[in-house]
Every structure is written in structure tokens, then in C-alpha cells.
Short mmCIF file of C-alpha atoms in Angstrom, two decimals:
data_model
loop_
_atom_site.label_atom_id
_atom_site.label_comp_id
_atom_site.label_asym_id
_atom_site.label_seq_id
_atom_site.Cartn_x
_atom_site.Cartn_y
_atom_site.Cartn_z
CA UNK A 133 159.03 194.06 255.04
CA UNK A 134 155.73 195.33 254.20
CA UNK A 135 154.35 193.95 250.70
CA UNK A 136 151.45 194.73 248.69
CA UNK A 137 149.64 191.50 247.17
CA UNK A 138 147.01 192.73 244.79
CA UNK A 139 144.14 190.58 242.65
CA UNK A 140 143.46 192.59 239.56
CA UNK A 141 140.47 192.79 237.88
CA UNK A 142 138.33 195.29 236.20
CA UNK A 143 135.27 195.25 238.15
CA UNK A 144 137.01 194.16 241.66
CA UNK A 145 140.72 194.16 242.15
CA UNK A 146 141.69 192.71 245.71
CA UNK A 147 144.07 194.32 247.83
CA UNK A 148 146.12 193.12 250.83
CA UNK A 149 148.83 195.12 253.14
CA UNK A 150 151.04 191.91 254.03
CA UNK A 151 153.80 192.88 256.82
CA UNK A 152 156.51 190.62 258.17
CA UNK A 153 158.43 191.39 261.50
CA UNK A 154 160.82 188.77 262.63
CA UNK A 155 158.92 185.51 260.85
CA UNK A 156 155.71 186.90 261.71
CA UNK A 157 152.96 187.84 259.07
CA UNK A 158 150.66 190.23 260.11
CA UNK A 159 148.03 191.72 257.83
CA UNK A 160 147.75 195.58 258.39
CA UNK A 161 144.85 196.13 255.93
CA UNK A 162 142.52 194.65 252.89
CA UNK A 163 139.75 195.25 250.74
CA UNK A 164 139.35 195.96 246.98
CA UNK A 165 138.68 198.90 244.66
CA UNK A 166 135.36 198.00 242.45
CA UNK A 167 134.36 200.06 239.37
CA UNK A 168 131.25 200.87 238.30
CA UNK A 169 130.26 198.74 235.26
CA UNK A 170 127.92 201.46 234.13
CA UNK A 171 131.08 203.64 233.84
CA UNK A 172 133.26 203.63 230.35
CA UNK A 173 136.06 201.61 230.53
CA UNK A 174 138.79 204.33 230.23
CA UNK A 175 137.26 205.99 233.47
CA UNK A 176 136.76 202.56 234.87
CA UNK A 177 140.88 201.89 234.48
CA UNK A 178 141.93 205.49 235.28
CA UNK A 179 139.86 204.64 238.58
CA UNK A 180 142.18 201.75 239.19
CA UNK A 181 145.32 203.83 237.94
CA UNK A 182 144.48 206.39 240.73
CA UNK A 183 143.36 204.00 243.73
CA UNK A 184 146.73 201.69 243.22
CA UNK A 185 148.72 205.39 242.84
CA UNK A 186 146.92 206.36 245.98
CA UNK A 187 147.73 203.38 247.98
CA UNK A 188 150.97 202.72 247.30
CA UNK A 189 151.93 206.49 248.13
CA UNK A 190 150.24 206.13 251.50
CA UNK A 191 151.34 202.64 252.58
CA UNK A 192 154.63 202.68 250.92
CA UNK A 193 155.33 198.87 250.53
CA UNK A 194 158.96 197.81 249.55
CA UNK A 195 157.13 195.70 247.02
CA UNK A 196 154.30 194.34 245.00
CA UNK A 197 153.05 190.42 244.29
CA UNK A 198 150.58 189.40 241.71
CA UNK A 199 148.88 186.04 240.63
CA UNK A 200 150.20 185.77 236.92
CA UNK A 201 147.44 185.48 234.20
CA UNK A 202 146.52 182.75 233.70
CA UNK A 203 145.19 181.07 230.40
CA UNK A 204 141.27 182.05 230.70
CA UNK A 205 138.21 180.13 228.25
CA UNK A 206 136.44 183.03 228.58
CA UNK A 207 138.30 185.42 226.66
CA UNK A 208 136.51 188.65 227.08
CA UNK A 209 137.29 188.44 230.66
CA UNK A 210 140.33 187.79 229.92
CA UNK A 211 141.21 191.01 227.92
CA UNK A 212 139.12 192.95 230.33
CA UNK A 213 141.63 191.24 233.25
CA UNK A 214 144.52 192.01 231.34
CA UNK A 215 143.59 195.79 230.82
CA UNK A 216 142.99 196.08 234.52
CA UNK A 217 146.27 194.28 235.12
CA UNK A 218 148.29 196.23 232.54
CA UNK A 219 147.21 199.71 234.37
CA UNK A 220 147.96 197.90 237.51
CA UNK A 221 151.64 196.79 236.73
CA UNK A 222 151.90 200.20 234.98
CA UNK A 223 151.67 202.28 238.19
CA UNK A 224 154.08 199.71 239.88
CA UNK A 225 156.27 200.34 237.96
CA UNK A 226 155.98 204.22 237.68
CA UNK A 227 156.15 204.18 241.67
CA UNK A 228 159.75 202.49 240.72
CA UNK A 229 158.50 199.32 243.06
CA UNK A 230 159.47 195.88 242.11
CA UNK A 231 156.79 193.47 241.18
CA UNK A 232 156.56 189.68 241.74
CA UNK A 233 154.53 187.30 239.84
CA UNK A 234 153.19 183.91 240.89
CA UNK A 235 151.71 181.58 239.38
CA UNK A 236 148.36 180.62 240.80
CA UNK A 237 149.57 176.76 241.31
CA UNK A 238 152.84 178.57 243.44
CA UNK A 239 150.50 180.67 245.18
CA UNK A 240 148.18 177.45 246.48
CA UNK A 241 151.41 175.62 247.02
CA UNK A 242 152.98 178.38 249.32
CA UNK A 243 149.89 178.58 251.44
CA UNK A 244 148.30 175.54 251.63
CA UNK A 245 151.30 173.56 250.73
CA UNK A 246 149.22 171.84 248.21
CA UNK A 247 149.81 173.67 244.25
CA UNK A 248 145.78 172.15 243.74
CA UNK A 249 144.37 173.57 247.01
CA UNK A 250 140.43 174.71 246.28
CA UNK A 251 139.12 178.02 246.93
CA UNK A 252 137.61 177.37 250.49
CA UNK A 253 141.16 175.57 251.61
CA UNK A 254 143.04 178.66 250.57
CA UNK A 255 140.82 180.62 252.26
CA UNK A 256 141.32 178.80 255.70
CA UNK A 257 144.70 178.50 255.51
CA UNK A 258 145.04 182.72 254.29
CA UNK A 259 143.00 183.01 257.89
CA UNK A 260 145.10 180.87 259.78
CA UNK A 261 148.13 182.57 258.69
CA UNK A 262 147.16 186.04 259.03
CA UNK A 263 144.47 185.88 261.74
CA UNK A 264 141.05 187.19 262.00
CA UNK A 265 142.15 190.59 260.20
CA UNK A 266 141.04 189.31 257.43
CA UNK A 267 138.23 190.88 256.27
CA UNK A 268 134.93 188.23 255.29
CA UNK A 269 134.27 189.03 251.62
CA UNK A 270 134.84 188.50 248.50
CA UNK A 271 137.30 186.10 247.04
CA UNK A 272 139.38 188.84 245.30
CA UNK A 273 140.41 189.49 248.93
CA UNK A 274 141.23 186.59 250.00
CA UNK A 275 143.49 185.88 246.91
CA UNK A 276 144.95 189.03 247.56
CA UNK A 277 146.04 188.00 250.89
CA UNK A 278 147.16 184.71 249.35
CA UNK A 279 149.64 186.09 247.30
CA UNK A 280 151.15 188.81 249.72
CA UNK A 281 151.42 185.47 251.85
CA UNK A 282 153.09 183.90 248.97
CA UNK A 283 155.67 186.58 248.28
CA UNK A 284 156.39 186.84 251.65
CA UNK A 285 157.56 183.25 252.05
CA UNK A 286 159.47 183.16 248.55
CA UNK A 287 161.64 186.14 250.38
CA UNK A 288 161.70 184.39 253.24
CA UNK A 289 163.04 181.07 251.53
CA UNK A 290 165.68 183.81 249.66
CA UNK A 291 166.55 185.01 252.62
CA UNK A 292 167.29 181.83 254.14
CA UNK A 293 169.11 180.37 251.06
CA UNK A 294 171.19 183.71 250.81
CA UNK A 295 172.21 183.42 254.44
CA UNK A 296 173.20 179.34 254.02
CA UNK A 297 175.28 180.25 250.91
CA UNK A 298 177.18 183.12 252.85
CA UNK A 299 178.39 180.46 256.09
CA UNK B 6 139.36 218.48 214.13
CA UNK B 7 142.82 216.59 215.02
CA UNK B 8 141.95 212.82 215.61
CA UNK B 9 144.98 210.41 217.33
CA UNK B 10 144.81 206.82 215.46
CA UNK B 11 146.58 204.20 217.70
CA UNK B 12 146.93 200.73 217.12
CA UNK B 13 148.12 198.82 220.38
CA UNK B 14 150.77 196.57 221.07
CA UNK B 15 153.27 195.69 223.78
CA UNK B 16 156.17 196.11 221.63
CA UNK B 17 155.00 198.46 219.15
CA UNK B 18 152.18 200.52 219.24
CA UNK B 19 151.33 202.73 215.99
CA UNK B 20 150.55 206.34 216.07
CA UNK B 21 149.13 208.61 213.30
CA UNK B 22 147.66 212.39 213.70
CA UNK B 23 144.59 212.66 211.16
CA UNK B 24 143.56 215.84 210.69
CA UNK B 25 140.97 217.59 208.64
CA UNK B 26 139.91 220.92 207.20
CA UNK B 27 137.14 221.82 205.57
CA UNK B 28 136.54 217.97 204.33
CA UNK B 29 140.20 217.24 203.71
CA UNK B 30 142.46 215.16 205.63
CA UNK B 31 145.68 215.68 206.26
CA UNK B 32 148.53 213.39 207.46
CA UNK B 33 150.45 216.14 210.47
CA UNK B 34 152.41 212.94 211.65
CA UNK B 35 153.39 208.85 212.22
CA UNK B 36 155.48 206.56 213.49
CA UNK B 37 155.38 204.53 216.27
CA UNK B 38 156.41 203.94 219.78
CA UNK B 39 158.71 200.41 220.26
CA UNK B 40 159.48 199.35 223.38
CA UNK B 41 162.50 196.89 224.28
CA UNK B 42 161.61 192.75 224.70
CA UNK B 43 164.61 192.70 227.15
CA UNK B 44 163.34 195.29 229.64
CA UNK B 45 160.83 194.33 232.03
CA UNK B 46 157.10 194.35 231.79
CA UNK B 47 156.29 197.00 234.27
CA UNK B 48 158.44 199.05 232.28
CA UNK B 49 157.62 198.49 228.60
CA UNK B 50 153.87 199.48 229.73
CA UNK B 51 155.39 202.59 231.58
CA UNK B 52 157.08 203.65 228.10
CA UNK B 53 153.68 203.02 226.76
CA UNK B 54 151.83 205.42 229.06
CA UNK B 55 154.61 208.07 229.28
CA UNK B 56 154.56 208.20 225.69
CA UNK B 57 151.09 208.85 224.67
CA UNK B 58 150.86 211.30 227.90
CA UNK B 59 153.70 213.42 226.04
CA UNK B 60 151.44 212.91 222.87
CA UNK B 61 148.51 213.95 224.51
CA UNK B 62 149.61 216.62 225.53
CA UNK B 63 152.19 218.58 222.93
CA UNK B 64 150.03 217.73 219.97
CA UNK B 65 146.96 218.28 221.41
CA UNK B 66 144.07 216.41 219.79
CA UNK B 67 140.44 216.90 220.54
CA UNK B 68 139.85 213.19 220.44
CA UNK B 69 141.49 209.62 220.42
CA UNK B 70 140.58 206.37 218.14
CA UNK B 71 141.69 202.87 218.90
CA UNK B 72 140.72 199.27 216.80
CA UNK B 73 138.47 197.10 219.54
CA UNK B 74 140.07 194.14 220.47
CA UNK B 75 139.23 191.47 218.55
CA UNK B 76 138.94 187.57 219.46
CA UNK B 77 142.91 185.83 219.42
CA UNK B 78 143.52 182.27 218.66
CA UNK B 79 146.97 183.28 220.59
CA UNK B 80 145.90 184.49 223.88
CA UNK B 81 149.38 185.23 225.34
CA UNK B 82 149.64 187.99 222.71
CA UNK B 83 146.12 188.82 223.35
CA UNK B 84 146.61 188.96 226.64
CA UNK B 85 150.09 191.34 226.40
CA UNK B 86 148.15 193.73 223.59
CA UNK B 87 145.69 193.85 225.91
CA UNK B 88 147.71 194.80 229.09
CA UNK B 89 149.19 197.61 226.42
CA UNK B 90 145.92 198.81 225.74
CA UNK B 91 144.58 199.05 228.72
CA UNK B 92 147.64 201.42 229.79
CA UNK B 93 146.91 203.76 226.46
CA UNK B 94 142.99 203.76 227.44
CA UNK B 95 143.89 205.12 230.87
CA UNK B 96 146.42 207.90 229.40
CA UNK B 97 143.28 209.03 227.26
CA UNK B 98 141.29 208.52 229.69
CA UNK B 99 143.42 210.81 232.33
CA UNK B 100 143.82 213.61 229.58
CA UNK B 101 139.74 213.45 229.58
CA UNK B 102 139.76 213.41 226.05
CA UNK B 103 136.98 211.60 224.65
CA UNK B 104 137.75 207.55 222.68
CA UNK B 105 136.31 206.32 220.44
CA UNK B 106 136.82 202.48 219.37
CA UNK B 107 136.09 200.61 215.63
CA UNK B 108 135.92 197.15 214.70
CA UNK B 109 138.57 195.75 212.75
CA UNK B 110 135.53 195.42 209.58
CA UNK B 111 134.26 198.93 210.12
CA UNK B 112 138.13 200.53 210.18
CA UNK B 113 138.51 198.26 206.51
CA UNK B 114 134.95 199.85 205.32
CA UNK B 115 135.10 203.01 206.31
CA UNK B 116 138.99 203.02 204.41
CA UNK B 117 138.67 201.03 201.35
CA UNK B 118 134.72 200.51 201.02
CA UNK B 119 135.03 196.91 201.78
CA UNK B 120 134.79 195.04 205.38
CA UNK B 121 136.68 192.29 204.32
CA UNK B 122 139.75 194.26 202.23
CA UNK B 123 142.87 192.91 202.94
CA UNK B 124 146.32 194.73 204.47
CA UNK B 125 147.79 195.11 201.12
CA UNK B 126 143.95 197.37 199.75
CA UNK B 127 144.04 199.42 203.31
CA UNK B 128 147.35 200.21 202.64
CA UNK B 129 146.86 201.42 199.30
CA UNK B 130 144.01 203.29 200.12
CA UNK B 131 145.59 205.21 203.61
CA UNK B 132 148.44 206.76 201.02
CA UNK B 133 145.54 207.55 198.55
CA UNK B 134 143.34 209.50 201.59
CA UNK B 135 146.50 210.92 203.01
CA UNK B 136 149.28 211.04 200.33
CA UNK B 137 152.84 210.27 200.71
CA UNK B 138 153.65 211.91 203.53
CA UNK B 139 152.46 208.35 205.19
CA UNK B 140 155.67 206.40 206.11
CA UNK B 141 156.64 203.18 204.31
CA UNK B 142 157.19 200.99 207.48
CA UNK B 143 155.27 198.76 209.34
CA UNK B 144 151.76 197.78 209.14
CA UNK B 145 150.96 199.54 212.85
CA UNK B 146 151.93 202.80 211.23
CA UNK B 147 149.36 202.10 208.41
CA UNK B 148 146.82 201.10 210.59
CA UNK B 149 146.87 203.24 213.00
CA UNK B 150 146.66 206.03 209.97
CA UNK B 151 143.41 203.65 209.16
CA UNK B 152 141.72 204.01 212.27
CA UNK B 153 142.31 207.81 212.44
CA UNK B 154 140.65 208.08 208.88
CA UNK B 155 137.65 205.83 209.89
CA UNK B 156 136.64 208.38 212.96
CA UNK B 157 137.08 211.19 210.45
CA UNK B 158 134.88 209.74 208.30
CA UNK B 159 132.19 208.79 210.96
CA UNK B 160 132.24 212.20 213.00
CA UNK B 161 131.93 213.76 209.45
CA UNK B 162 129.14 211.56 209.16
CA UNK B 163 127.57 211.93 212.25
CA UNK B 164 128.16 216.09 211.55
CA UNK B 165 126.06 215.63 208.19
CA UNK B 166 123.26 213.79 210.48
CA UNK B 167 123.16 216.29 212.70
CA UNK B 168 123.32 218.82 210.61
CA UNK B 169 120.02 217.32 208.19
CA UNK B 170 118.19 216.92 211.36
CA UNK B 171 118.40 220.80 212.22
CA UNK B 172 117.48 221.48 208.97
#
């Protein structure tokens, strides 16, 4: 199962190819898509729209995860986030994909096994898991990764529970 | 010149076509575009987009107006209109038709002469600008007919500038 965990933002969304074969994660690709902040923000977005579009035609996942919003203090970042995100779970949706949300406390928890892990914990743990694939960079990446990693266990733990119930 | 007037929302976003001839504006059409709070996310935003692409492109205008955000005390809501806007800024932005965006104060000023009128004043003024033909419904509907008036106003505006600085 091949899943797609993406970190939106406006000026850097991360982006992480995810793949499990028999219990085994293996990451077959990651980056992010930046945006030119001299650019307006409609061609800025439609940038996004296209690079998500792109990617999910030529890597065809079974499935999406995201980090939920979360409540921001700085709320112009916030609306500029949620912009980015909206386009994001747009084209999800309009490639008929399902998309799962986690919060960033379920994230931490799923791949640290602590929900208050810091940013540098995460980060071991995401390389750890998936190897040294991971790409050095920026954090959008990583939490990209962290997510995939995330969604990939939840379905695992599904999986498991569905299988227990059906004995 | 055939201006869209939007006004954002997750569940309903109002739509007005403002257009004018020789000085005169003219309601061609309102309403607005609701999507369901039972249906998923992914897909309320894909109603979003795949109805201001049909828009877009049977009514044909030459340009788009939107309110700018403004500051929330709620942030979830913020934080959904936002996610709905940022879908509608990417359909105008993918029909490359030009946006243009209006505080909250200069949409009120530009309508009723006042920055600080209240909904009840803009109300009364849209159906005095455009006549009856604006529906009676909800307030999206009205302002998105406000928004559409305030770029008529300032493109006339900016024409007139122009036009005295050729002279």
C-alpha cells in the first residue's frame, strides 16, 4: 500500500511517497513543491493545485494523510496554511482518493511513541523507520514522512483489529 | 465589463454577476452555491471549485472580485472559509482571469459612502445600485452583489484616472 503523506503550506508543502510491503515501510520518494512569494497568490495555489494533480497521477497512491490544522497564534499564517491546504484536499478529492487526517499529537505518538515528541526526536525516529532515503532538508519533509509513517501504522493497527474480529 | 462578486464560505459561498454599460450597472444574476455539512470535506471544496469553473466559464467574465480575509476571533471558521477560498482563488486563478480583492471597509465605502455602514445600509444600498432584480435571501447573496459593485466602481475610477492623465 503506497500512501502519500503531504505537509501543506503555501510557501513549502512537504511531500513523502510512503510504501508498505509485508510490514515493511520503505520510502520511494520526498521533497516539497515551494512557491515563489514574489508570485500572486492565485498563481502561487494553482502551482500547488497542479504539482499535487501531477503527482498523484504519476505515483498513483491508494491514499493520502495529512497533519490536521492545528489552532495557529499567528493567524495570517494560518489562513495562508489553510488556503494551501484547502487546494490541497481539493485535488484529493477530485483524484477520488481518500484522505486521512491526524492530529499532530497522533502523528508524534505513532512515530516516536511519545504524542509530545520535539522536532529533532521525530526526525530521528522518521530516519530510523524509513532509512537513509530520507532526504536532509527542510522540516516540511520530514513531517511529511511523519505522517505517511503515521497513516501507515493506523492501517496497519486496522488491519490487525479487522483480522482479530474476523477469528 | 462583466465583474464576478464572490463572497467565500465552506457552506455557502455567494455569487453575483455585476455588469455595466456605459456607467450603469446591471444585476445579470445571484444566488449562491451551498454545499452539504454531512458530506465530507474533500468534497464540499470540490463542489466549490467545480462550481465556479462552470461559472467561469459559461458566463464568461473579464474579471473576478473577492472580500480579503479579515482577522476571526473564531479561527475554526476562519480556518474552513479560508480552505474555501483558497479553492475559488485557484479556479480564478486556472481560468487566468485577473482578481481583484477589497477590504471589508472599502466594499462598505465604495457601496454606501461609509466604511463603517452596517449590513442592514449595504443592503439597502446594493437594491438601490442594482434594483430588484437582487434576491431577498441571505446576506452572502448581498454581499457578494457588494463586492462586485465596489470593483465597478474602482475600475471606473481607475478608467477616469487614466483617462485625465492622457489628457
Amino acid at each position: 500500500m503506497l500512501v502519500l503523506g503531504v505537509d501543506p503550506g503555501l510557501a513549502t508543502t512537504g511531500w513523502a511517497l510512503v510504501d508498505q510491503e509485508r510490514g515493511k515501510l520503505r520510502l520511494l520518494g520526498a521533497g516539497c513543491w515551494r512557491t515563489p512569494a514574489e508570485a500572486d497568490h492565485g498563481t502561487r495555489l494553482l502551482q500547488l493545485w497542479e504539482a499535487i494533480g501531477g503527482m498523484l497521477q504519476s505515483s498513483g497512491p491508494s491514499s493520502v494523510a495529512m497533519e490536521r490544522l492545528f489552532f495557529s497564534r499567528n493567524t495570517s499564517t494560518a489562513m495562508a496554511v489553510s488556503q494551501a491546504r484547502g487546494v490541497l484536499v481539493c485535488a484529493v478529492a477530485k483524484a477520488r482518493l481518500p484522505l486521512h487526517e491526524y492530529t499532530p499529537a497522533e502523528v508524534k505518538q505513532s512515530v516516536t511513541g511519545s504524542g509530545s515528541a520535539g522536532k529533532l526526536q521525530v526526525a530521528r525516529m522518521v530516519r530510523m523507520i524509513l532509512g537513509a532515503a530520507v532526504p536532509v532538508g527542510p522540516d516540511d519533509v520530514t513531517d511529511a514522512c511523519a505522517v505517511g509513517i503515521c497513516h501507515q501504522h493506523a492501517s496497519g493497527l486496522r488491519g490487525a483489529v479487522v483480522g482479530a474480529s474476523r477469528r
